Each structure stands twice: as C-alpha cells, then as structure tokens.
Short mmCIF file of C-alpha atoms in Angstrom, two decimals:
data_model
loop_
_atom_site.label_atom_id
_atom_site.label_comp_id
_atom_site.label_asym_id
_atom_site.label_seq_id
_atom_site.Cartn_x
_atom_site.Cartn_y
_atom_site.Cartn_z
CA UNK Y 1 226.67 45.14 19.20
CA UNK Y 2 223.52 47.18 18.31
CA UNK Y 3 219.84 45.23 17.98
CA UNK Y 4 217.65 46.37 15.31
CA UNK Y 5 214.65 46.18 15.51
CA UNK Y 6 212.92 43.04 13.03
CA UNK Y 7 210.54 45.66 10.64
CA UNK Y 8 208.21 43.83 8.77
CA UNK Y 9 208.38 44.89 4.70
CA UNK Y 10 209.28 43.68 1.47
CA UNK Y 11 212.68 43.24 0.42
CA UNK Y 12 211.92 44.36 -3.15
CA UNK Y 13 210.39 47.78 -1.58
CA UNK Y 14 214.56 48.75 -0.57
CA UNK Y 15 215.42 49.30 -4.69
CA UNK Y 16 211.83 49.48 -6.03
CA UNK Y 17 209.22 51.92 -3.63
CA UNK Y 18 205.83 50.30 -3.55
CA UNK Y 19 206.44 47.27 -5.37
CA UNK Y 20 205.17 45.44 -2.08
CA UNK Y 21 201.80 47.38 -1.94
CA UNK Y 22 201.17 46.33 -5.37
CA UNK Y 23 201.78 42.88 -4.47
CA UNK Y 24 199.12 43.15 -1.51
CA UNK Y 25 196.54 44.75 -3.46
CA UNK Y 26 196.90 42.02 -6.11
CA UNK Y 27 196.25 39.19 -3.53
CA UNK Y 28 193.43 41.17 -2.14
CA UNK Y 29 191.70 41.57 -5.37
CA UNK Y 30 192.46 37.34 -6.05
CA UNK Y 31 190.87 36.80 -2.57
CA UNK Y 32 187.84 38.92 -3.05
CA UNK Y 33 187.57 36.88 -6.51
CA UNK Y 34 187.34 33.82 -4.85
CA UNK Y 35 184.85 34.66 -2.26
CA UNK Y 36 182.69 36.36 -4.84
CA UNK Y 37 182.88 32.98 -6.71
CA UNK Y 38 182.28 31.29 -3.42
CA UNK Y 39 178.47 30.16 -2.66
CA UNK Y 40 176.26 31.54 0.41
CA UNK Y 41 176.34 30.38 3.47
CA UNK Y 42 172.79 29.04 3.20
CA UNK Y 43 173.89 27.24 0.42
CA UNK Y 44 176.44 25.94 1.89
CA UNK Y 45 174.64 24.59 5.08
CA UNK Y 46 172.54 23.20 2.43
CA UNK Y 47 174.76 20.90 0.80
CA UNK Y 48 175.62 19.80 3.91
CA UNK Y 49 172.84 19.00 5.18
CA UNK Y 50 171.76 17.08 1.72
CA UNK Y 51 175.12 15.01 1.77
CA UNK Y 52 174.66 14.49 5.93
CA UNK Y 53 171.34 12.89 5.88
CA UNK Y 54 170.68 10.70 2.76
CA UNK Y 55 169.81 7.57 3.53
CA UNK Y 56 171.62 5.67 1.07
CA UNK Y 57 175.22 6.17 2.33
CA UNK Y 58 177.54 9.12 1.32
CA UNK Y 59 177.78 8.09 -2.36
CA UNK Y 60 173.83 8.80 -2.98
CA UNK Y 61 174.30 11.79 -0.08
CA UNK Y 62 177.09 13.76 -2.88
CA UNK Y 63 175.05 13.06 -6.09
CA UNK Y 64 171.61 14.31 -4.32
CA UNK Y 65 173.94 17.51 -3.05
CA UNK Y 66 175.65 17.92 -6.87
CA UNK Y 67 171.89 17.91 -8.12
CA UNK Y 68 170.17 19.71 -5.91
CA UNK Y 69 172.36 22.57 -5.02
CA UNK Y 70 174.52 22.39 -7.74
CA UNK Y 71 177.69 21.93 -6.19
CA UNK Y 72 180.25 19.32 -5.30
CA UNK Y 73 182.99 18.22 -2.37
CA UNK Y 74 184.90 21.23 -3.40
CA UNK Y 75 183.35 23.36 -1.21
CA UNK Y 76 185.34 21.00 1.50
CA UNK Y 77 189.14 22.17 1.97
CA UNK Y 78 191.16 19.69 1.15
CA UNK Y 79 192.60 17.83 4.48
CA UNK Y 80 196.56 17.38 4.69
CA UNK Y 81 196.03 13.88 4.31
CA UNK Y 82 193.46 12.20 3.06
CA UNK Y 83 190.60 13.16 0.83
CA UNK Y 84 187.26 15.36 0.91
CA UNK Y 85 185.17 13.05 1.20
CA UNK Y 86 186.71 11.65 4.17
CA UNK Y 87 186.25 15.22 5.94
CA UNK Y 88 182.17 15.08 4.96
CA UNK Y 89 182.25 11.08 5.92
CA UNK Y 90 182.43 12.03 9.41
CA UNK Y 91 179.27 14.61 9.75
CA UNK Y 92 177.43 12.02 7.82
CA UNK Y 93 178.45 9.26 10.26
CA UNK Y 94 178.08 10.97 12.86
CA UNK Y 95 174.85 11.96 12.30
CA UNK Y 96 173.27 8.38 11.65
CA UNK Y 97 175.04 6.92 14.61
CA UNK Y 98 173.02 9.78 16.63
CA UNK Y 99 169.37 8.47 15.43
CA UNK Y 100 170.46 5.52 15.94
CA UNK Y 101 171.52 5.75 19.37
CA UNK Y 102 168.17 7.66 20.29
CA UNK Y 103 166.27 5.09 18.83
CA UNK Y 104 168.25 2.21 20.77
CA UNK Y 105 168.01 4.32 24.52
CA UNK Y 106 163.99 4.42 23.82
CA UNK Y 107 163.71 0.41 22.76
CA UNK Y 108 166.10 -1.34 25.05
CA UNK Y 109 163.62 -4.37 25.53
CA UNK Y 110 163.33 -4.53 21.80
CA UNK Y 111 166.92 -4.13 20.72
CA UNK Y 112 167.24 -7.34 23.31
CA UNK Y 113 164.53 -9.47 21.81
CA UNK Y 114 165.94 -8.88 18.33
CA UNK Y 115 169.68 -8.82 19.03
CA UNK Y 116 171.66 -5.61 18.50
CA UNK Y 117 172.62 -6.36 14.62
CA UNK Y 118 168.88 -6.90 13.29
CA UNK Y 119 167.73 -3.84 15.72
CA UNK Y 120 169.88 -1.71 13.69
CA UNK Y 121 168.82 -2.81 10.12
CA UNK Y 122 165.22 -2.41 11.01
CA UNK Y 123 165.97 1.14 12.63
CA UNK Y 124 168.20 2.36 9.30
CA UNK Y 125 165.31 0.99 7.31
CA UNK Y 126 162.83 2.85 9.42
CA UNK Y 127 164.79 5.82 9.17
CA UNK Y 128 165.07 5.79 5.78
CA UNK Y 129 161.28 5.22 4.72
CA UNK Y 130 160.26 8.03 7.73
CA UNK Y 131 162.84 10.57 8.30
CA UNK Y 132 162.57 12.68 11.16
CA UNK Y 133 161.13 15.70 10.27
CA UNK Y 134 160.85 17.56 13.99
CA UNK Y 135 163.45 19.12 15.77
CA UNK Y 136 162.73 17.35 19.03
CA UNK Y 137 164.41 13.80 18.81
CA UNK Y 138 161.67 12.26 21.36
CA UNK Y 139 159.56 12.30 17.88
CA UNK Y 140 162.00 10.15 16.11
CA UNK Y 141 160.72 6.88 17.22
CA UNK Y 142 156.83 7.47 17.33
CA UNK Y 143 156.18 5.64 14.04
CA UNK Y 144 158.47 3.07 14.57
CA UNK Y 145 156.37 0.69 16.05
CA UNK Y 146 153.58 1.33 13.15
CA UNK Y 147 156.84 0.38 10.64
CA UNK Y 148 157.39 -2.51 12.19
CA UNK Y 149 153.94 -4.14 11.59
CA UNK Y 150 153.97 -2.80 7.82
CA UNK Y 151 157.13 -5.08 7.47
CA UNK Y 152 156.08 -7.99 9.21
CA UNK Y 153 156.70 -11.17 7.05
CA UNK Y 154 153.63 -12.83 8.90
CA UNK Y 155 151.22 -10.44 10.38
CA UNK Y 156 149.48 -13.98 11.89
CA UNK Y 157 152.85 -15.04 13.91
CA UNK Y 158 153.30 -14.87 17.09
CA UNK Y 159 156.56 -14.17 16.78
CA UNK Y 160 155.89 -11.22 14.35
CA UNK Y 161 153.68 -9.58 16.72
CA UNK Y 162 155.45 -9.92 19.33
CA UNK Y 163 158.29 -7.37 18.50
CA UNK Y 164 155.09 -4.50 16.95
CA UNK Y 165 153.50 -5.26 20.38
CA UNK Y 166 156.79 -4.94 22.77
CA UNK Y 167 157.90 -1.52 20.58
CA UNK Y 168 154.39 -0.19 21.22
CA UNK Y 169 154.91 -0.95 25.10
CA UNK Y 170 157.71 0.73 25.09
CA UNK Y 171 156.94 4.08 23.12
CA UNK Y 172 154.13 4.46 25.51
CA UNK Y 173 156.39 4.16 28.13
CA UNK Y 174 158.83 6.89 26.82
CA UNK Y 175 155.46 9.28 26.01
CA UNK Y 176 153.96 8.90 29.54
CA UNK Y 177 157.17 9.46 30.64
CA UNK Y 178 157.44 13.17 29.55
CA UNK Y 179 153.70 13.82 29.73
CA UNK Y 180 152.15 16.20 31.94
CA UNK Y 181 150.93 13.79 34.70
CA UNK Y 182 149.46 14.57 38.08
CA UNK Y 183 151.78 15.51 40.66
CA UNK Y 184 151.15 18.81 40.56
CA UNK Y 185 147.47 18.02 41.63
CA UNK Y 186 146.09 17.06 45.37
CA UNK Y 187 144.99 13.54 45.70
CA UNK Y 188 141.16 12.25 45.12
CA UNK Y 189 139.94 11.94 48.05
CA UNK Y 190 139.15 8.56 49.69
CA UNK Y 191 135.45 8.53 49.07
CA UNK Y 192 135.21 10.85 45.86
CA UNK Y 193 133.14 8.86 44.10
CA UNK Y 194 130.26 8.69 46.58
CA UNK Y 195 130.59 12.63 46.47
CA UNK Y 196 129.46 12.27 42.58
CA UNK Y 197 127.54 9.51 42.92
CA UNK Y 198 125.55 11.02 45.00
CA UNK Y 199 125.64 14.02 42.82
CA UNK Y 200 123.76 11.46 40.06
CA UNK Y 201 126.68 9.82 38.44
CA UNK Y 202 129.92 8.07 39.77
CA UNK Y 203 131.77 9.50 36.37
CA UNK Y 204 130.05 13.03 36.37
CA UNK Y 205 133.61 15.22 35.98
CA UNK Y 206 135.94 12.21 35.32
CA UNK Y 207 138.76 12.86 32.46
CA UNK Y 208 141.46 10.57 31.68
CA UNK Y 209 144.66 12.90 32.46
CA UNK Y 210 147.44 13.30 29.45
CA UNK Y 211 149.61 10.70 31.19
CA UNK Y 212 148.31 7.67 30.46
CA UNK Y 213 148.23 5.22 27.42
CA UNK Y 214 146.37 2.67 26.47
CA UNK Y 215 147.14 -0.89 24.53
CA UNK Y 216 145.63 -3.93 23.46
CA UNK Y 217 147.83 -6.59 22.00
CA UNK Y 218 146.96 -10.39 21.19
CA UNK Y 219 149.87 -12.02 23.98
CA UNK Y 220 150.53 -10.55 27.24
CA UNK Y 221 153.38 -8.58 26.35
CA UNK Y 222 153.71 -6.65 29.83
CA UNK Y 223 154.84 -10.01 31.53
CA UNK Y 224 156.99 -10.34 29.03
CA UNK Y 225 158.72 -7.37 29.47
CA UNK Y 226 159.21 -8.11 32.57
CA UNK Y 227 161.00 -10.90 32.02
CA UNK Y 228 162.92 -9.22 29.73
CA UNK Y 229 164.52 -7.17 32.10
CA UNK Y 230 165.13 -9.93 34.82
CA UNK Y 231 166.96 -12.44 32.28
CA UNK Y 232 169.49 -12.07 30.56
CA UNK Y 233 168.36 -13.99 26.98
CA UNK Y 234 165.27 -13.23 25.73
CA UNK Y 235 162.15 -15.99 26.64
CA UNK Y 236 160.42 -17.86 24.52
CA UNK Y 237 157.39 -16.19 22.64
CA UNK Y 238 154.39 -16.38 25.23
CA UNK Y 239 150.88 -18.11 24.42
CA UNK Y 240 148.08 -16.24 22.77
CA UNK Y 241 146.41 -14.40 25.23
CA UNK Y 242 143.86 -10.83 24.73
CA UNK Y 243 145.42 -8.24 27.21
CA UNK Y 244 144.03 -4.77 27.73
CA UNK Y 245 146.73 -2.78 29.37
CA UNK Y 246 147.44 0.49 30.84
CA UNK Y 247 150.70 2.87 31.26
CA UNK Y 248 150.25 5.53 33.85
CA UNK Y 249 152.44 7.90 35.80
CA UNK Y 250 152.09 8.22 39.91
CA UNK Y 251 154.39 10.86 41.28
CA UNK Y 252 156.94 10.40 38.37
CA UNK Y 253 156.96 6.30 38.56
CA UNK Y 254 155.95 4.62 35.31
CA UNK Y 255 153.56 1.55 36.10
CA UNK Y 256 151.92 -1.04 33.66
CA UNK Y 257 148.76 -2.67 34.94
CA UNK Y 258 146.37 -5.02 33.01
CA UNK Y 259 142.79 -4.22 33.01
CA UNK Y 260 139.65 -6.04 31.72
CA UNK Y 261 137.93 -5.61 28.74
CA UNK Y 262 134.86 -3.10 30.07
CA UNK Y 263 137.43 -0.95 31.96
CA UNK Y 264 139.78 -0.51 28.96
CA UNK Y 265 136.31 0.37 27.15
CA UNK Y 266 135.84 2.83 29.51
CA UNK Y 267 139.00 4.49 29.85
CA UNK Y 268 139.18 4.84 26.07
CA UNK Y 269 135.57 6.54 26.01
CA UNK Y 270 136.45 8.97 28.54
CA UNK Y 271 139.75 9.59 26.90
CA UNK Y 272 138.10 10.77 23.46
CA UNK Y 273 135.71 12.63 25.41
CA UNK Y 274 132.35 10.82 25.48
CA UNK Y 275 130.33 11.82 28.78
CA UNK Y 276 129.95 9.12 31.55
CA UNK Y 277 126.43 8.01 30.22
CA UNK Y 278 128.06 7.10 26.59
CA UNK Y 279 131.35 5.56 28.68
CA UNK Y 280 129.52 3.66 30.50
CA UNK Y 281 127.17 2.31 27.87
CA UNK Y 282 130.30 1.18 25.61
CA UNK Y 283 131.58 -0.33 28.52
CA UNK Y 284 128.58 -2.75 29.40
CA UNK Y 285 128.57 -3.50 25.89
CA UNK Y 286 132.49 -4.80 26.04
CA UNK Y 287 131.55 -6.37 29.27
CA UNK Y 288 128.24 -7.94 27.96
CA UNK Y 289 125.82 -6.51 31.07
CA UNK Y 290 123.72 -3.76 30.98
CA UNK Y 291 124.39 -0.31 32.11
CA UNK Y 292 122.68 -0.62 35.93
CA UNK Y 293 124.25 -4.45 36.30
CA UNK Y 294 128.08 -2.67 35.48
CA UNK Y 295 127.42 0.70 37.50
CA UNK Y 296 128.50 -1.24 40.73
CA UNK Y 297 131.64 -2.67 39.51
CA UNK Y 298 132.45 0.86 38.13
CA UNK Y 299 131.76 2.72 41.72
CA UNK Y 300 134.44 -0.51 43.50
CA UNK Y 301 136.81 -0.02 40.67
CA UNK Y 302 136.94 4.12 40.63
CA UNK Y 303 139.35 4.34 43.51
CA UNK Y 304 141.57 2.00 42.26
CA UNK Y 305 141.77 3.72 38.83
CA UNK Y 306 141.82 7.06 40.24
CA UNK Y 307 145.27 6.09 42.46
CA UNK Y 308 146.81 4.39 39.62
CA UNK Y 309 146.72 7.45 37.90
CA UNK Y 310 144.09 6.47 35.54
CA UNK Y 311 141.32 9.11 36.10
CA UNK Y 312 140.93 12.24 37.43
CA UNK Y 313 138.52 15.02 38.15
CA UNK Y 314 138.25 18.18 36.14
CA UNK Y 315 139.90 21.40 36.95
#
C-alpha cells in the first residue's frame, strides 16, 4: 500500500485556488491589529510595577495602575483557570514577602524581642510610609530603626526604647559588616603612639576608619543582645543605664565593646574630622578634666582602640 506523504494545505484550496492564502492574510492583518492596539512594553512594565508594589494590597495596586497608566488587568492573559487577578496576585506577593524577608535576615534579635507577627506589621508599616527607593536591598532597612522611634506610643518607656535601641544595634552591625574595614592594612605597631607622641601629639594622623559605628542608648542594650542570642525567650527589659558603645570590624569579625563617655567623645570628633587638639578638648569636656589631666589616659587607651579596630593612621 503506497504512503503519501501528510502536505500541509487547506482543504478548501483543492476546489477553490487561494482561498487559504486569503484566509492567512486575513489573520495576519487581525494580529497586526491587535498588537498595534496593544500598549508598549514600557508601559507595560509600568503597570506592573504600579500594581506589584502598592502598599495597600492588590485592590489599591489595580486602581493606582488603571489611573496612572491608563490601563487595566486586561493586559494579563486570561489563565485556564482562575482569574487575572490571580496571575498579578502572585508578582505582588511575591514581591512583599521579599522585603520582608530582607528586613527579617538583618533584625533577627528584633523580630525575637517582638515576636514574629508584630515584627511584620511594623515592617509592612515601615515599608509603606518609606519605600525603598535604591536598587541595593542592604538600603531597605536603614530608616527602620528611625521609624520605629517616630511610632513609639511612649518615647519615655523603657520598653519603647528598647526595641529603637536593639534595631539601631543591629543596623550598625549589618553596615560595619559590608564596610571597607582594615584588613587590607598592616597592623599599628606596638608602640605607635609614642612614635607621634613624640612627634607632638599622641592623635597627630589618627582617623576613625569607615568600619566602625558608634551608639549611645539610655539601657545597655549590647548585654542584652547577648542574651538574646543565648536564650531562647526574650529577657526582661534591663535597668536604665547610659552606655556609649562601639561596633568595629577586626579581620572580618564584628565586635561590640562599651566605652566611656570621653572616649565615645573622642571617637565621634575624630570621625567628623576635627583635628586631635579639638578631639581632645571635647573629650575632657565629656570627661570633666582638662586637656593635659586626659592626655595620659588617651596615650594608655590608644593601643587598645587602635586593635579593636577603632582608629587608625592615615594613608
């Protein structure tokens, strides 16, 4: 039995010649219709992005992308089952969970104190009043510890401060973190600071390098975070207690160390560039002593600071 060959045509073409050509160039011109009538891809991405990212759920997310671009869920094919706004549902889902996760992985300690539930309200809220507006997602979180205290019921509790001063603990974690520290540098050596004090100043070339922070807070919220991350429940709030604190990086480990008030001074001078004459004079001033009484505490402290990471020479 012969096989033909399957030919693929129109079986209209057999009694009526080019009958099927006209048929083609009739859903050609319907196609290039619709994609005329079709918006841009910009405009597109557009929408999308609108409906994606409003704060107030999907609803407000399709009315700000119907006003604003002009166009509605349309642009969406329609799913086998289901509908539209299911499809768009997802990317805008999606997309919240992901800030939401960043924020979580760069406040563990604080999504612990507060419980996971609460942690989330007060992140959607602070992602709703400041919306990220750089690509990087290590920006998302700098302002949330700033939100925090705007929100505060009682700005005089304890217990209100407690969660401000445990988010700013940890953001300056995250920054120092990523900073550019020291380890590309050789170490001070052992007796630097006789080397510029004999030179006429102990802090003559002294900077404070990129990676370090520096924060005061009302309770001592290092030792707290500590505990934090030994227990499993959260402790009790701690007493009221003025803590100057530092966050440096020593080749690539994070370390939190309390300081005294004259030596917080003095880091903060040199950190905003005042010269070691101004520095120091803030710092007796903190410290209640004049300027010759403090310059020996300085020159015993300098090799401590300068192997915590918390000073450094120029160059």
């Amino acid at each position: 039995m012969p096989i033909f060959p399957l030919i693929p045509t129109c079986w209209q073409s057999w009694t009526r010649p080019g009958y099927c050509w006209r048929i083609r160039l009739r859903r050609r011109f319907r196609a290039e219709r619709i994609a005329v009538n079709q918006p841009a891809l910009h405009d597109c991405q557009r929408w999308l992005l609108t409906a994606m990212m409003a704060s107030g759920g999907l609803d407000q997310g399709l009315a700000l992308a119907r006003l604003q671009c002009g166009a509605d869920e349309t642009l969406v094919a329609q799913p086998p089952r289901g509908e539209r706004r299911d499809r768009i549902g997802i990317y805008h889902h999606g997309y919240w969970m992901r800030l939401l996760e960043c924020l979580r992985a760069d406040y563990p300690m604080l999504r612990k104190l507060l419980g996971g539930p609460m942690f989330d309200w007060l992140a959607r809220g602070y992602l709703a009043a400041q919306p990220s507006r750089t690509p990087s997602l290590h920006d998302l979180g700098c302002r949330f510890a700033d939100f925090l205290a705007a929100t505060q019921p009682d700005p005089e509790s304890l217990a209100c401060q407690l969660p401000v001063a445990l988010a700013r603990l940890e953001r300056a974690l995250a920054e120092v973190g990523r900073a550019q520290g020291l380890e590309s540098k050789a170490p001070a050596a052992e007796h630097d600071w006789l080397t510029a004090l004999a030179g006429g100043h102990p802090l003559a070339g002294l900077r404070m390098p990129d990676s370090v922070r520096l924060l005061q807070a009302a309770l001592p919220v290092h030792e707290y975070w500590r505990s934090l991350q030994e227990m499993e429940e959260a402790p009790a709030t701690p007493a009221r207690q003025d803590c100057w604190l530092t966050v440096s990086r020593v080749q690539w480990r994070v370390q939190v160390h309390a300081v005294t008030a004259w030596q917080y001074r003095l880091l903060q001078s040199l950190g905003a560039g005042s010269g070691g004459d101004e520095a120091m004079r803030l710092a007796a001033e903190s410290a209640a002593l004049p300027p010759r009484a403090l310059l020996a505490q300085i020159c015993l402290w300098l090799p401590s600071a300068q192997q915590l990471g918390l000073l450094c020479r120029e160059g």
